[in-house]
Amino acid sequence: MSELKMKILELLKEDARRSADLIATMLDVAVEEVKAAIAEMEEEHVIVKYATVVNWSKVDDEKVTALIEVQITPERGRGFEGIAERIYLYPEVKSVYLMSGAYDLLVEVEGKTLKEVASFVSNKLSPIDAVLSTKTFFILKKYKQDGIIFEEHEDDHRLLVSP
Amino acid sequence: MIKDEEIQQQVKPQRSSMNDYLAPGAREMKPSGIRRFFDLAAGRKDIITLGVGEPDFVTPWHVREACVYALERGKTQYTSNAGMPELREEIGRYLDDSFNVAYDPASEILVTVGGSEAIDLALRALITPGDEILVPEPCYITYSPITTLSGGVAVGVETFAEDNFKLKVESLRKVVTPKSKVLILCYPSNPTGGIMTYEDWLPIAKFVEENDLIVISDEIYAELTYGSKHVSFAAMPGMKDRTILVSGFSKAFAMTGWRMGYACGHPELIGAMLKIHQYTIMCAPIMGQVAALEALRNGMEEKDKMVESYNQRRRIVVQGFRQIGLECHEPQGAFYAFPSIKSTGLTSEEFATRLLQEHSVAAVPGDVFGMGGEGHLRCSYASSIANLTEAIDRIGQFVRKLKGI
């Protein structure tokens, strides 16, 4: 990955709505170079998607999110891949990580209600043959996600004019 | 025969107001031109400000946390007058690593309450009344008033936009006299963003030698250069003993409110400054010293990120000013752009006042920084990209209105 691409990624990670023009100015390179680099990274799926980080607790229809530790028996020849796929294809599953340590997959599940998430675990996740056990932890409050602090107060405490 | 009353009148001056009690130095000291703008802007919520002379970052959390921890552990005492030994050692190591200038922590480094105290101490330690102090301008507003207060005579040395506000030896030659004793340098420069390279320094160093000057080099913005690494004047051949290097933590580590600075130099100079410091200040606050130590030990990565972010914003404002038709030299240090507003026909003062009143953007008129500042506007880009973009838009509207476009 070129240095330019890394810098572009950092700037887009902070704010995905930054235009190629602005990025070109910030990095002091030609706008065509920036556009080409972004196009390449989109093509290669380095940039997967430009999504919005939402603080759902500020929205009326609050969502319930749980982190589920899943122990599984790996499949011969395929390891964890097949079983991970069977899990992540469910739309209610928001993220899946293969973990080191006491369990194998960390699954993030989102639902409208607590009951909905519980029913996903008992009716969809646990019955999968390879799944040995699950431990479900409901998220009570999100303080920070992907480096973004949710309730950050960006008040400027500085004097308006100073030497 | 002279009556007692008359004798009393001769020795005791009549004082009709409090003002008459003041020392002439304090009475005649002009209030800062920046202060006037602060008053104009105060209390208004709609203002976008480019007038702030400090980082827009909060001090990194690990630094704040180190201070909190130290307080919890009961670190609330005086430290040695010159500052905690481990902090002085760390400062020495840092200056050697970063700027190639080695000081003995035991005798050549003094921790002060901000770079400001270091400047005050240096001037008080050096000035004999009547000494002339050479001050390249436009510059930070503190040097001349403090010089005058110490009985010195501040002599401005003009620098020019067409030289990127670099100090030229020809300008120094025009004003130097046998009374000249001290040269004050502040590069990277507040307010111009100008810097000095090794090659730029060479003739200045020669001039300092020839005229037997002492240099107070205020290098508070040393970490904030873009494109080339800062060259300390103290690191120039033969200049270490002639230079009092002043710096601090405010700009590099976003620690303005901590008031942590230091001075480094020849043991006899630092020793004299230490004497004044121990009688007036005793020591810099221990909380700040603990935080400064943490910043030097573990703060470099975060500092580099902040510098990169300033650099990105610097490019936005310079391009922005040029696009709205204001001439703007390329600032290569600090976090200020210093565009020229001469093409609008207004003075700096008029431009800044009307910009604030009519378009709610605060910036500092260049004339408050001394000679050569007239016709310019100091714009700090230590502000969010959204603010910078909006401010430049508004300045653009104002410029178009003035030019009748």
Short mmCIF file of C-alpha atoms in Angstrom, two decimals, chain B residues 81-402:
data_model
loop_
_atom_site.label_atom_id
_atom_site.label_comp_id
_atom_site.label_asym_id
_atom_site.label_seq_id
_atom_site.Cartn_x
_atom_site.Cartn_y
_atom_site.Cartn_z
CA ASN B 81 14.22 26.02 41.87
CA ALA B 82 15.51 25.04 38.46
CA GLY B 83 12.87 22.34 38.07
CA MET B 84 12.72 18.59 38.78
CA PRO B 85 16.11 17.03 37.93
CA GLU B 86 14.51 14.25 35.87
CA LEU B 87 12.57 16.81 33.82
CA ARG B 88 15.72 18.83 33.15
CA GLU B 89 17.49 15.65 32.10
CA GLU B 90 14.65 14.76 29.78
CA ILE B 91 14.66 18.26 28.27
CA GLY B 92 18.41 17.96 27.72
CA ARG B 93 18.03 14.61 25.99
CA TYR B 94 15.16 15.88 23.87
CA LEU B 95 17.02 18.98 22.67
CA ASP B 96 20.08 16.92 21.84
CA ASP B 97 18.08 14.28 19.96
CA SER B 98 15.77 16.66 18.14
CA PHE B 99 17.83 19.78 17.49
CA ASN B 100 21.40 18.72 18.00
CA VAL B 101 22.21 21.02 20.85
CA ALA B 102 23.49 19.58 24.14
CA TYR B 103 22.96 21.23 27.52
CA ASP B 104 24.03 20.16 30.98
CA PRO B 105 20.83 19.55 32.98
CA ALA B 106 22.58 20.55 36.20
CA SER B 107 23.70 24.03 35.21
CA GLU B 108 22.36 24.97 31.80
CA ILE B 109 18.63 24.23 31.93
CA LEU B 110 15.99 26.17 33.85
CA VAL B 111 12.32 25.16 33.95
CA THR B 112 10.04 28.22 33.88
CA VAL B 113 6.40 29.19 34.03
CA GLY B 114 5.85 29.16 30.29
CA GLY B 115 8.27 30.45 27.70
CA SER B 116 7.00 33.89 28.73
CA GLU B 117 8.73 33.77 32.09
CA ALA B 118 11.94 32.63 30.43
CA ILE B 119 11.84 35.66 28.11
CA ASP B 120 11.20 38.00 31.03
CA LEU B 121 14.05 36.47 33.06
CA ALA B 122 16.46 36.61 30.15
CA LEU B 123 15.73 40.26 29.44
CA ARG B 124 15.91 41.23 33.09
CA ALA B 125 19.18 39.36 33.51
CA LEU B 126 20.77 41.00 30.47
CA ILE B 127 19.55 44.56 30.19
CA THR B 128 21.44 47.51 31.58
CA PRO B 129 19.29 50.63 31.14
CA GLY B 130 20.00 52.15 27.76
CA ASP B 131 20.96 48.86 26.08
CA GLU B 132 19.42 48.39 22.67
CA ILE B 133 17.57 45.19 21.99
CA LEU B 134 17.07 44.21 18.37
CA VAL B 135 13.62 42.79 17.67
CA PRO B 136 12.78 41.49 14.20
CA GLU B 137 9.19 42.38 13.37
CA PRO B 138 6.41 41.52 12.87
CA CYS B 139 6.76 39.45 16.01
CA TYR B 140 5.06 38.13 19.09
CA ILE B 141 3.83 41.07 21.13
CA THR B 142 5.76 40.53 24.33
CA TYR B 143 9.37 41.43 23.55
CA SER B 144 9.21 45.21 23.25
CA PRO B 145 7.10 45.97 26.35
CA ILE B 146 9.24 43.73 28.57
CA THR B 147 12.41 45.28 27.15
CA THR B 148 11.11 48.75 27.93
CA LEU B 149 10.08 47.71 31.42
CA SER B 150 13.66 46.57 32.08
CA GLY B 151 15.02 49.90 30.94
CA GLY B 152 16.13 48.69 27.53
CA VAL B 153 15.37 50.25 24.20
CA ALA B 154 13.60 47.95 21.75
CA VAL B 155 14.74 48.53 18.20
CA GLY B 156 12.57 47.01 15.48
CA VAL B 157 14.15 45.16 12.58
CA GLU B 158 11.83 44.93 9.62
CA THR B 159 11.20 41.69 7.73
CA PHE B 160 9.25 41.44 4.49
CA ALA B 161 6.55 39.32 2.91
CA GLU B 162 8.59 39.00 -0.30
CA ASP B 163 11.34 37.28 1.76
CA ASN B 164 8.77 34.99 3.38
CA PHE B 165 9.41 37.10 6.48
CA LYS B 166 12.90 35.71 6.91
CA LEU B 167 15.34 37.87 8.86
CA LYS B 168 17.94 39.44 6.56
CA VAL B 169 21.33 40.58 7.76
CA GLU B 170 21.01 43.80 5.70
CA SER B 171 18.06 44.87 7.84
CA LEU B 172 20.07 44.20 11.00
CA ARG B 173 23.00 46.24 9.68
CA LYS B 174 20.72 49.24 9.19
CA VAL B 175 19.82 49.47 12.88
CA VAL B 176 22.76 48.06 14.81
CA THR B 177 24.74 50.53 16.98
CA PRO B 178 27.48 50.14 19.60
CA LYS B 179 24.69 50.07 22.18
CA SER B 180 23.09 46.97 20.66
CA LYS B 181 23.39 44.11 23.12
CA VAL B 182 20.69 41.53 22.52
CA LEU B 183 18.98 40.11 19.45
CA ILE B 184 15.62 38.43 20.01
CA LEU B 185 14.68 35.74 17.52
CA CYS B 186 11.37 33.97 17.19
CA TYR B 187 11.36 31.38 14.43
CA PRO B 188 9.13 29.65 13.43
CA SER B 189 7.40 32.98 13.70
CA ASN B 190 4.23 34.05 15.36
CA PRO B 191 2.54 35.82 13.49
CA THR B 192 4.03 35.23 10.04
CA GLY B 193 4.71 31.49 9.98
CA GLY B 194 8.18 32.31 8.63
CA ILE B 195 11.09 29.98 9.38
CA MET B 196 14.88 30.17 9.16
CA THR B 197 17.00 27.42 7.61
CA TYR B 198 20.65 26.64 8.28
CA GLU B 199 21.65 28.74 5.28
CA ASP B 200 19.40 31.59 6.41
CA TRP B 201 21.03 31.54 9.85
CA LEU B 202 24.65 31.59 8.65
CA PRO B 203 24.92 35.35 7.95
CA ILE B 204 22.91 36.10 11.10
CA ALA B 205 25.31 34.06 13.20
CA LYS B 206 28.25 35.90 11.65
CA PHE B 207 26.56 39.22 12.39
CA VAL B 208 25.96 38.22 16.01
CA GLU B 209 29.63 37.32 16.38
CA GLU B 210 30.85 40.52 14.74
CA ASN B 211 28.65 42.70 16.90
CA ASP B 212 29.21 40.73 20.09
CA LEU B 213 25.50 40.18 20.71
CA ILE B 214 23.63 37.82 22.98
CA VAL B 215 20.66 36.09 21.35
CA ILE B 216 17.40 35.19 23.00
CA SER B 217 15.98 32.58 20.67
CA ASP B 218 12.30 31.92 21.31
CA GLU B 219 11.77 28.52 19.69
CA ILE B 220 8.37 27.72 21.14
CA TYR B 221 7.10 26.65 17.68
CA ALA B 222 10.17 24.49 16.92
CA GLU B 223 8.12 21.32 16.51
CA LEU B 224 5.68 22.96 14.13
CA THR B 225 7.52 23.16 10.83
CA TYR B 226 6.31 21.80 7.54
CA GLY B 227 8.64 20.45 4.93
CA SER B 228 11.93 21.09 6.68
CA LYS B 229 13.09 20.36 10.20
CA HIS B 230 13.57 23.28 12.55
CA VAL B 231 17.15 24.51 12.92
CA SER B 232 17.86 25.87 16.39
CA PHE B 233 19.95 29.02 16.40
CA ALA B 234 21.83 27.58 19.38
CA ALA B 235 22.97 24.70 17.17
CA MET B 236 24.71 27.04 14.73
CA PRO B 237 28.50 26.88 14.93
CA GLY B 238 29.81 29.07 17.75
CA MET B 239 26.35 30.24 18.80
CA LYS B 240 25.55 28.01 21.76
CA ASP B 241 27.27 30.17 24.37
CA ARG B 242 25.82 33.37 22.91
CA THR B 243 22.27 32.05 22.84
CA ILE B 244 19.60 31.69 25.46
CA LEU B 245 17.29 29.10 23.98
CA VAL B 246 13.71 29.56 25.13
CA SER B 247 11.06 26.96 24.49
CA GLY B 248 8.22 25.11 26.14
CA PHE B 249 5.43 22.61 25.92
CA SER B 250 2.51 24.82 24.93
CA LYS B 251 2.50 24.52 21.17
CA ALA B 252 4.12 21.15 20.52
CA PHE B 253 2.11 19.19 23.07
CA ALA B 254 -1.03 21.34 23.23
CA MET B 255 -0.25 22.37 26.80
CA THR B 256 -0.81 26.14 26.81
CA GLY B 257 -2.73 26.35 30.07
CA TRP B 258 -0.09 24.36 31.95
CA ARG B 259 2.38 27.22 31.58
CA MET B 260 5.44 25.05 31.17
CA GLY B 261 8.54 26.43 29.53
CA TYR B 262 12.30 26.38 29.86
CA ALA B 263 15.44 28.32 29.11
CA CYS B 264 18.83 26.84 28.23
CA GLY B 265 22.17 28.53 27.90
CA HIS B 266 25.57 29.33 29.33
CA PRO B 267 25.74 28.48 33.07
CA GLU B 268 26.46 32.09 34.02
CA LEU B 269 23.45 33.39 32.12
CA ILE B 270 21.15 30.63 33.34
CA GLY B 271 22.57 31.09 36.84
CA ALA B 272 21.58 34.77 36.83
CA MET B 273 18.14 33.95 35.52
CA LEU B 274 17.79 31.26 38.18
CA LYS B 275 18.47 33.85 40.89
CA ILE B 276 15.64 36.08 39.67
CA HIS B 277 13.42 33.03 39.21
CA GLN B 278 14.00 31.76 42.74
CA TYR B 279 13.12 35.10 44.31
CA THR B 280 10.07 35.81 42.12
CA ILE B 281 8.60 32.42 41.26
CA MET B 282 10.41 29.84 43.43
CA CYS B 283 9.70 27.05 41.01
CA ALA B 284 7.33 26.10 38.21
CA PRO B 285 4.24 24.23 39.48
CA ILE B 286 4.98 20.58 40.16
CA MET B 287 1.79 19.41 38.42
CA GLY B 288 2.91 20.99 35.20
CA GLN B 289 6.39 19.56 35.56
CA VAL B 290 5.04 16.05 36.00
CA ALA B 291 2.87 16.48 32.92
CA ALA B 292 5.76 17.89 30.90
CA LEU B 293 7.90 14.90 31.83
CA GLU B 294 5.20 12.54 30.59
CA ALA B 295 4.85 14.54 27.37
CA LEU B 296 8.57 14.24 26.62
CA ARG B 297 8.75 10.57 27.53
CA ASN B 298 5.66 9.30 25.76
CA GLY B 299 4.12 12.10 23.77
CA MET B 300 6.08 12.17 20.52
CA GLU B 301 3.70 10.04 18.48
CA GLU B 302 0.68 12.13 19.36
CA LYS B 303 2.68 15.31 18.77
CA ASP B 304 3.55 14.11 15.27
CA LYS B 305 -0.12 13.50 14.53
CA MET B 306 -1.03 17.00 15.64
CA VAL B 307 1.71 18.49 13.47
CA GLU B 308 0.47 16.54 10.46
CA SER B 309 -3.03 17.79 11.10
CA TYR B 310 -1.84 21.43 11.26
CA ASN B 311 0.00 20.89 8.01
CA GLN B 312 -3.16 19.65 6.27
CA ARG B 313 -5.11 22.63 7.51
CA ARG B 314 -2.30 25.00 6.57
CA ARG B 315 -2.66 23.91 2.97
CA ILE B 316 -6.41 24.46 3.09
CA VAL B 317 -6.13 28.05 4.34
CA VAL B 318 -3.26 29.10 2.10
CA GLN B 319 -5.08 27.79 -0.96
CA GLY B 320 -8.31 29.30 0.33
CA PHE B 321 -6.84 32.79 0.72
CA ARG B 322 -5.27 32.67 -2.70
CA GLN B 323 -8.54 31.56 -4.25
CA ILE B 324 -10.44 34.50 -2.79
CA GLY B 325 -7.83 36.87 -4.19
CA LEU B 326 -5.66 37.58 -1.17
CA GLU B 327 -1.92 37.32 -1.58
CA CYS B 328 -0.58 34.81 0.90
CA HIS B 329 3.05 33.76 1.23
CA GLU B 330 3.65 30.15 2.16
CA PRO B 331 3.93 29.89 5.97
CA GLN B 332 6.34 27.08 6.80
CA GLY B 333 6.01 26.98 10.55
CA ALA B 334 3.79 27.66 13.58
CA PHE B 335 0.03 27.62 12.85
CA TYR B 336 -0.54 31.04 11.35
CA ALA B 337 -1.12 32.30 7.86
CA PHE B 338 -0.40 35.98 7.33
CA PRO B 339 -2.22 36.98 4.15
CA SER B 340 -1.94 40.48 2.73
CA ILE B 341 -5.13 42.52 2.62
CA LYS B 342 -3.48 45.50 0.91
CA SER B 343 -5.44 44.88 -2.30
CA THR B 344 -8.66 45.77 -0.48
CA GLY B 345 -7.48 49.31 0.25
CA LEU B 346 -8.22 49.02 3.97
CA THR B 347 -5.75 49.13 6.82
CA SER B 348 -5.33 45.97 8.88
CA GLU B 349 -7.22 47.53 11.73
CA GLU B 350 -10.17 48.58 9.55
CA PHE B 351 -10.26 45.24 7.78
CA ALA B 352 -10.20 43.19 10.98
CA THR B 353 -12.76 45.39 12.72
CA ARG B 354 -15.23 45.32 9.84
CA LEU B 355 -14.64 41.60 9.25
CA LEU B 356 -15.63 41.00 12.83
CA GLN B 357 -18.61 43.35 12.81
CA GLU B 358 -20.00 42.59 9.36
CA HIS B 359 -19.05 38.94 8.85
CA SER B 360 -18.47 37.66 12.39
CA VAL B 361 -14.97 36.38 11.76
CA ALA B 362 -12.26 37.23 14.29
CA ALA B 363 -8.65 37.56 13.20
CA VAL B 364 -5.82 39.72 14.46
CA PRO B 365 -4.76 42.80 12.47
CA GLY B 366 -1.10 42.56 11.46
CA ASP B 367 -0.09 46.00 12.72
CA VAL B 368 -0.27 44.89 16.36
CA PHE B 369 2.82 42.77 15.69
CA GLY B 370 4.98 45.76 14.82
CA MET B 371 6.74 46.99 11.71
CA GLY B 372 5.83 45.27 8.48
CA GLY B 373 2.64 43.84 9.94
CA GLU B 374 0.42 46.58 8.52
CA GLY B 375 -1.52 45.34 5.50
CA HIS B 376 -1.67 41.79 6.85
CA LEU B 377 -4.04 39.71 8.92
CA ARG B 378 -2.92 36.98 11.30
CA CYS B 379 -5.11 33.93 10.82
CA SER B 380 -4.61 30.94 13.05
CA TYR B 381 -5.48 27.66 11.37
CA ALA B 382 -5.63 25.78 14.65
CA SER B 383 -9.35 25.35 14.11
CA SER B 384 -11.64 22.70 12.63
CA ILE B 385 -11.73 22.27 8.85
CA ALA B 386 -15.42 23.20 8.89
CA ASN B 387 -14.61 26.46 10.69
CA LEU B 388 -11.71 27.25 8.41
CA THR B 389 -13.76 26.68 5.29
CA GLU B 390 -16.63 28.78 6.58
CA ALA B 391 -14.28 31.57 7.72
CA ILE B 392 -12.58 31.71 4.32
CA ASP B 393 -15.99 31.82 2.62
CA ARG B 394 -17.00 34.78 4.75
CA ILE B 395 -13.68 36.57 4.22
CA GLY B 396 -14.18 35.95 0.50
CA GLN B 397 -17.59 37.63 0.60
CA PHE B 398 -16.08 40.59 2.42
CA VAL B 399 -13.19 40.91 -0.03
CA ARG B 400 -15.56 40.79 -3.01
CA LYS B 401 -17.74 43.43 -1.42
CA LEU B 402 -14.70 45.68 -0.85
#
